[in-house]
Short mmCIF file of C-alpha atoms in Angstrom, two decimals:
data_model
loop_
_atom_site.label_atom_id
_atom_site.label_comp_id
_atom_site.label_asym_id
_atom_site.label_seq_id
_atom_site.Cartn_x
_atom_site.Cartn_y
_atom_site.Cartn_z
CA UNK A 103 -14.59 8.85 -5.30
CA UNK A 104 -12.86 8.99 -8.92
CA UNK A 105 -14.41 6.57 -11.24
CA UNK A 106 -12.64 5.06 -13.46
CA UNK A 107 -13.80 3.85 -16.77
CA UNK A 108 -12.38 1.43 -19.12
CA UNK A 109 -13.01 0.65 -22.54
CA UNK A 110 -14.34 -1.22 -24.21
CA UNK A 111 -15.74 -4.25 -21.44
CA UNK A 112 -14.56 -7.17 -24.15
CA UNK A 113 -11.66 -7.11 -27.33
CA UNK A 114 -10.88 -10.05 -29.53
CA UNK A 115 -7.47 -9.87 -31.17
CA UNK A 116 -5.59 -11.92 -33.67
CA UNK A 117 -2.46 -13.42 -32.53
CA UNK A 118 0.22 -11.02 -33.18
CA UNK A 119 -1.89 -7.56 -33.90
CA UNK A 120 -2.01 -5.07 -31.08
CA UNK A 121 -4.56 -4.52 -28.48
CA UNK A 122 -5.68 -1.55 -27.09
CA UNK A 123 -7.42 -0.33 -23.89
CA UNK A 124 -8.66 2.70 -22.45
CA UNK A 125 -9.33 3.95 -19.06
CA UNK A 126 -10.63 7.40 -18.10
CA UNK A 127 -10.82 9.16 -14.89
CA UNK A 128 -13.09 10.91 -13.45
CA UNK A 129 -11.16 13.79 -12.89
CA UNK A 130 -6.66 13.55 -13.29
CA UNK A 131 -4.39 11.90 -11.33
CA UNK A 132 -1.59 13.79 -12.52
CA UNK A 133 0.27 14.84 -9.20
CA UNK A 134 1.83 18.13 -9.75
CA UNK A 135 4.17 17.85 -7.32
CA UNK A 136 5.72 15.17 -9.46
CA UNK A 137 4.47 15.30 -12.47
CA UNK A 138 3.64 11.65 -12.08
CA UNK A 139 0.13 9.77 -13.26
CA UNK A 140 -0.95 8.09 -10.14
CA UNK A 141 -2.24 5.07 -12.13
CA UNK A 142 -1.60 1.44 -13.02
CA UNK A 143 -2.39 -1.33 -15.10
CA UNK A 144 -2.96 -5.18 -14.08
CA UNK A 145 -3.27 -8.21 -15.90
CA UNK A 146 -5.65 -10.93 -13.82
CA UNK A 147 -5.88 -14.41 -15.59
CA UNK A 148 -8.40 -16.70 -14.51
CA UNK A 149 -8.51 -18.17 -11.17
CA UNK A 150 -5.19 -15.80 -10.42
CA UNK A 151 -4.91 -12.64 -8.31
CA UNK A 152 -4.45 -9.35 -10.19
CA UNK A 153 -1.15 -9.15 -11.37
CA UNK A 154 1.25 -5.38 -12.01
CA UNK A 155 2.14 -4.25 -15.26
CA UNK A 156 2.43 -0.69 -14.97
CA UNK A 157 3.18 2.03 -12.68
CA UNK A 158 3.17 5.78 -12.76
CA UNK A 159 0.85 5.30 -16.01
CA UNK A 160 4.29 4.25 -18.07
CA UNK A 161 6.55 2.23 -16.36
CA UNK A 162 6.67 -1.12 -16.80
CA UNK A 163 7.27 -3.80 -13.59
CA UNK A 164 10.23 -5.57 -13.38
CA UNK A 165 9.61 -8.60 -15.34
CA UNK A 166 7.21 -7.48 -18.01
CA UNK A 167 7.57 -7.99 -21.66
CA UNK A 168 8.08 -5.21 -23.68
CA UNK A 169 4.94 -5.79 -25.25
CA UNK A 170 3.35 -4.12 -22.69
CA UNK A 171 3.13 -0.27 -23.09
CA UNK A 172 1.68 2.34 -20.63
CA UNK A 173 0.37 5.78 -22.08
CA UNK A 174 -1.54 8.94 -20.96
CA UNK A 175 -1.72 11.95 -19.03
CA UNK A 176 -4.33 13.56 -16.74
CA UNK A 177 -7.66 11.58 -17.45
CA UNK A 178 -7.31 9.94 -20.43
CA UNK A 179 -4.85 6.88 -20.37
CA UNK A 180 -3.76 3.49 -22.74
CA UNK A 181 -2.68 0.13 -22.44
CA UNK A 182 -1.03 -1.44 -25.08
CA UNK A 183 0.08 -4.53 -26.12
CA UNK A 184 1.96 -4.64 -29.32
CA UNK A 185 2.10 -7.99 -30.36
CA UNK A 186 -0.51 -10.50 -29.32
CA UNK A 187 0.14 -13.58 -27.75
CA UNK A 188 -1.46 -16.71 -26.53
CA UNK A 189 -0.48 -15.62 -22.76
CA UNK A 190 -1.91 -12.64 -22.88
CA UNK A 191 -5.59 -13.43 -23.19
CA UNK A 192 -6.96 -12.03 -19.60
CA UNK A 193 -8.69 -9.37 -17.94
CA UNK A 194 -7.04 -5.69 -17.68
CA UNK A 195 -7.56 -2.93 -15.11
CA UNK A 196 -6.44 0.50 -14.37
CA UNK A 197 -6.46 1.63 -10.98
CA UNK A 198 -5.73 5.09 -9.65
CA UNK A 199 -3.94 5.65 -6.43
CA UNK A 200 -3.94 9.54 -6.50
CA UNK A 201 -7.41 9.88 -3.82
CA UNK A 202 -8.66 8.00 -1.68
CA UNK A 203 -10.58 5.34 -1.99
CA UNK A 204 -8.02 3.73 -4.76
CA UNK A 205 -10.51 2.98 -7.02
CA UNK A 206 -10.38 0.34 -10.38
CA UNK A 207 -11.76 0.26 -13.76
CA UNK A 208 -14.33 -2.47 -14.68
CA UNK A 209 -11.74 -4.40 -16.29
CA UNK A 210 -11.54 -5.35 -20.04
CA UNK A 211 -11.38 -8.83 -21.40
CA UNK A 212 -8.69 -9.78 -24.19
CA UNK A 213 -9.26 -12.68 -26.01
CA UNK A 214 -7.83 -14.41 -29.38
CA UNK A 215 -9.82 -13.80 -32.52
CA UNK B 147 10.56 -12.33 -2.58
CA UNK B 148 7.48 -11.59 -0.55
CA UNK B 149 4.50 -13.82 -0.24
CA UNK B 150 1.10 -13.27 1.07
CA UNK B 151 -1.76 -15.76 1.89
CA UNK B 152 -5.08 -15.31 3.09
CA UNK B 153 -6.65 -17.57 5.84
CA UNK B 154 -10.10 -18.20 7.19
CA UNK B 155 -13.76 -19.80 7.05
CA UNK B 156 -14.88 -20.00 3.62
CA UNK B 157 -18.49 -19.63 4.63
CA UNK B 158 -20.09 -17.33 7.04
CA UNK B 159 -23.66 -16.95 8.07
CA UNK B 160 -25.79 -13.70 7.61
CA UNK B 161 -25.98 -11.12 10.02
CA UNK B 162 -22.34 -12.78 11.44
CA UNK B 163 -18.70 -11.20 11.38
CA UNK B 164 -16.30 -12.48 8.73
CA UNK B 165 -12.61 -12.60 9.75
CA UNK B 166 -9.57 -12.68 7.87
CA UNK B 167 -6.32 -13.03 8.20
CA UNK B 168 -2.96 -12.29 6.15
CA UNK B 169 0.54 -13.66 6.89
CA UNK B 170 3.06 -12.43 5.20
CA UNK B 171 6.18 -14.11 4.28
CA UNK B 172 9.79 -12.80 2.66
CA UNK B 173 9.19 -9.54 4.09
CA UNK B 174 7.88 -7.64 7.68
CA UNK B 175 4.35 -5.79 8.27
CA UNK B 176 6.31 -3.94 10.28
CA UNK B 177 8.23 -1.56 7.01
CA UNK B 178 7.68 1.45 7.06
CA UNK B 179 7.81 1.64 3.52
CA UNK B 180 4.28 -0.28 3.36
CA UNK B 181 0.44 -0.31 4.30
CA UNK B 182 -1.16 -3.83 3.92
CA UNK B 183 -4.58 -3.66 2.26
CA UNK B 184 -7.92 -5.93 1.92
CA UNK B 185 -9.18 -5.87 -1.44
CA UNK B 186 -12.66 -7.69 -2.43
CA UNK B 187 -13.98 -8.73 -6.08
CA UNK B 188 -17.33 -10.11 -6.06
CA UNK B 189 -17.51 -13.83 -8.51
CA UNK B 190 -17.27 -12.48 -12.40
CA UNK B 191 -17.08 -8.54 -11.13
CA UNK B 192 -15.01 -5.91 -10.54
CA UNK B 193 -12.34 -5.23 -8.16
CA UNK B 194 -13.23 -3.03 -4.75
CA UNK B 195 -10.56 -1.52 -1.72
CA UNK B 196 -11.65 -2.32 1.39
CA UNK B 197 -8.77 -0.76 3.49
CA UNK B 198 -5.71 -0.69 4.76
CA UNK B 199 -3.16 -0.92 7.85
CA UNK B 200 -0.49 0.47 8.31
CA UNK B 201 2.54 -1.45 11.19
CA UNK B 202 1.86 1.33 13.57
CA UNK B 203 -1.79 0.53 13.61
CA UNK B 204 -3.33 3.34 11.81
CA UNK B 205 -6.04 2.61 9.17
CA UNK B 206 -7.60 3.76 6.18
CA UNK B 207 -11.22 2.15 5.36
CA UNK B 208 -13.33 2.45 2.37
CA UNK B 209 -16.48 5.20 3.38
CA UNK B 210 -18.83 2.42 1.69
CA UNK B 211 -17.34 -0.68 4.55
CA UNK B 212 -16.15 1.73 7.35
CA UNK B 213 -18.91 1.27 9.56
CA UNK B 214 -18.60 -2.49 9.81
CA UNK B 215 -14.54 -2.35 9.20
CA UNK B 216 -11.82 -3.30 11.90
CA UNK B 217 -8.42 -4.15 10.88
CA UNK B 218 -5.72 -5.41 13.25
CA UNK B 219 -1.81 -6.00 12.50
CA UNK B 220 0.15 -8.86 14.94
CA UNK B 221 4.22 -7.43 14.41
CA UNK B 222 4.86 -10.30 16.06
CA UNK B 223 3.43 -13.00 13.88
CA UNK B 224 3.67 -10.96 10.63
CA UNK B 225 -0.27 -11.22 9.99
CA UNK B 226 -3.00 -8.38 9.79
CA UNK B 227 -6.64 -9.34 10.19
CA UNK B 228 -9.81 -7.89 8.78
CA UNK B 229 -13.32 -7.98 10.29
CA UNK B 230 -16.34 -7.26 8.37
CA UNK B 231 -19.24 -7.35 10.74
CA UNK B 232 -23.05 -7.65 9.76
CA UNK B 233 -22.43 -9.79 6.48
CA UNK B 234 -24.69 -10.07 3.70
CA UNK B 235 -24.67 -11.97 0.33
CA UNK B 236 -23.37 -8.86 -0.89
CA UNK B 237 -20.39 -9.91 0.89
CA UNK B 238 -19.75 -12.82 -1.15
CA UNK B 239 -16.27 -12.30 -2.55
CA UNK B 240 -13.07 -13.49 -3.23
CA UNK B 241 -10.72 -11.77 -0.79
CA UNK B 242 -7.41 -10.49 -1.67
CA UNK B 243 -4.61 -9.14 0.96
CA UNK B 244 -2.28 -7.28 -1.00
CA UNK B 245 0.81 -5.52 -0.19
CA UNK B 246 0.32 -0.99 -1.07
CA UNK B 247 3.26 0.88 -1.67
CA UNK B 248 3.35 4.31 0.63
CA UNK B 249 3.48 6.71 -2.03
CA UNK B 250 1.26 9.33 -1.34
CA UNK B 251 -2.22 8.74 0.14
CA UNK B 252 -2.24 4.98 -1.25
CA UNK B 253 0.54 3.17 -4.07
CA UNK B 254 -0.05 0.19 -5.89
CA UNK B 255 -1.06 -2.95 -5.11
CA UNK B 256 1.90 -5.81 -5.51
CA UNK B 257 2.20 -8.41 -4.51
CA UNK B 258 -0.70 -9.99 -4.07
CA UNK B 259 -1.93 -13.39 -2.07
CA UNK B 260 -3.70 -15.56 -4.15
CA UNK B 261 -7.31 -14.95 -2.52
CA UNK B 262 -10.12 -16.96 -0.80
CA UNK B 263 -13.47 -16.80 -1.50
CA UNK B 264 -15.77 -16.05 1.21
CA UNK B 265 -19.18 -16.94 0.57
CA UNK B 266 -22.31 -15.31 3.25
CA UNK B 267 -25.15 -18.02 3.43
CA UNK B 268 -27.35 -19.58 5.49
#
């Protein structure tokens, strides 16, 4: 299986400052036939289902703020949001969809300094 | 847009079978464009694939479930069922059906249904 790992597990942010997150694979997901990133990003609040941000490592679902920024190539890969808000204070995971089993990082929590 | 919601007992004894099932609404099992996948996360942990099915019938399990896996998929009532057979309290879980886009091997996972927590005791 490719594991996935995030860092780091927990990050408080001021409102308005960016966030970061990282998620490594255990080996890429960069499909050559494509050139694509097999790998996404969710946002699950509490008591909610996992939600999409991302796709193909970059692109953003319909719907999401602009905030929200995908990055990375191969095994190394970013989630960024830009400007804080109140909204955004949940739990983040990558996923990869390139092998099988589709396997998820351990999540990261974002809360408000 | 399409909606997906989870049904079943919330509690199931050890040893039994737990059984699932998905209907889906604003959209048909039967795309071809889509498998229709279990996903588990354990209360405060991580997220874990069980499987998936696909409206022909043809499945894809997790290695770590398969041997106590069956899915099923009703065309006609827009549903697909999971089994999980041989429950422990490792079982214990919120359980997702979600919606995987045929890429390649698997896609993401949107939308979701909102889940139901499944609890194995006595």
């Amino acid at each position: 299986d490719i594991v996935m790992t995030q860092s780091p597990d927990f990050l408080a942010v001021s409102l308005g400052e960016r966030a970061t997150i990282n998620c490594k694979s255990s080996q890429s997901v960069l499909y050559s036939s494509n050139n694509k990133n097999f790998l996404v990003w969710y946002q699950q609040k509490p008591g909610q289902p996992p939600k999409l941000l991302i796709n193909w490592a970059s692109t953003r679902a319909s719907g999401v703020p602009d905030r929200f920024s995908g990055s990375g190539s191969g095994t190394v890969f970013t989630l960024t949001i830009s400007s804080l808000q109140a909204e955004d204070v949940a739990v983040y995971y990558c996923q990869q969809y390139y092998g099988t089993p589709p396997t998820f990082g351990g999540g990261t929590k974002v809360e408000i300094k | 847009q399409v909606q997906l919601q989870e049904s079943g007992p919330g509690l199931v004894k050890p040893s039994e079978t737990l059984s699932l099932t998905c209907t889906v609404s604003g959209g048909s099992v039967s795309s071809s464009d889509y498998y229709w996948s279990w996903i588990r996360q354990p209360p405060g942990k991580g997220l874990e694939w069980i499987g998936y099915i696909y409206f022909s019938g043809s499945t894809n399990y997790n290695p770590s479930l398969r041997s106590r896996l069956t899915m099923s998929v009703d065309t006609s009532k827009n549903q697909f069922s999971l089994k999980l057979s041989s429950v422990t309290a490792a079982d214990t879980a919120v359980y997702y059906c979600a919606r995987d886009l045929v890429v390649a091997a698997h896609g993401w996972f949107d939308p979701w249904g909102q889940g139901i927590l499944v609890s194995v005791s006595s």
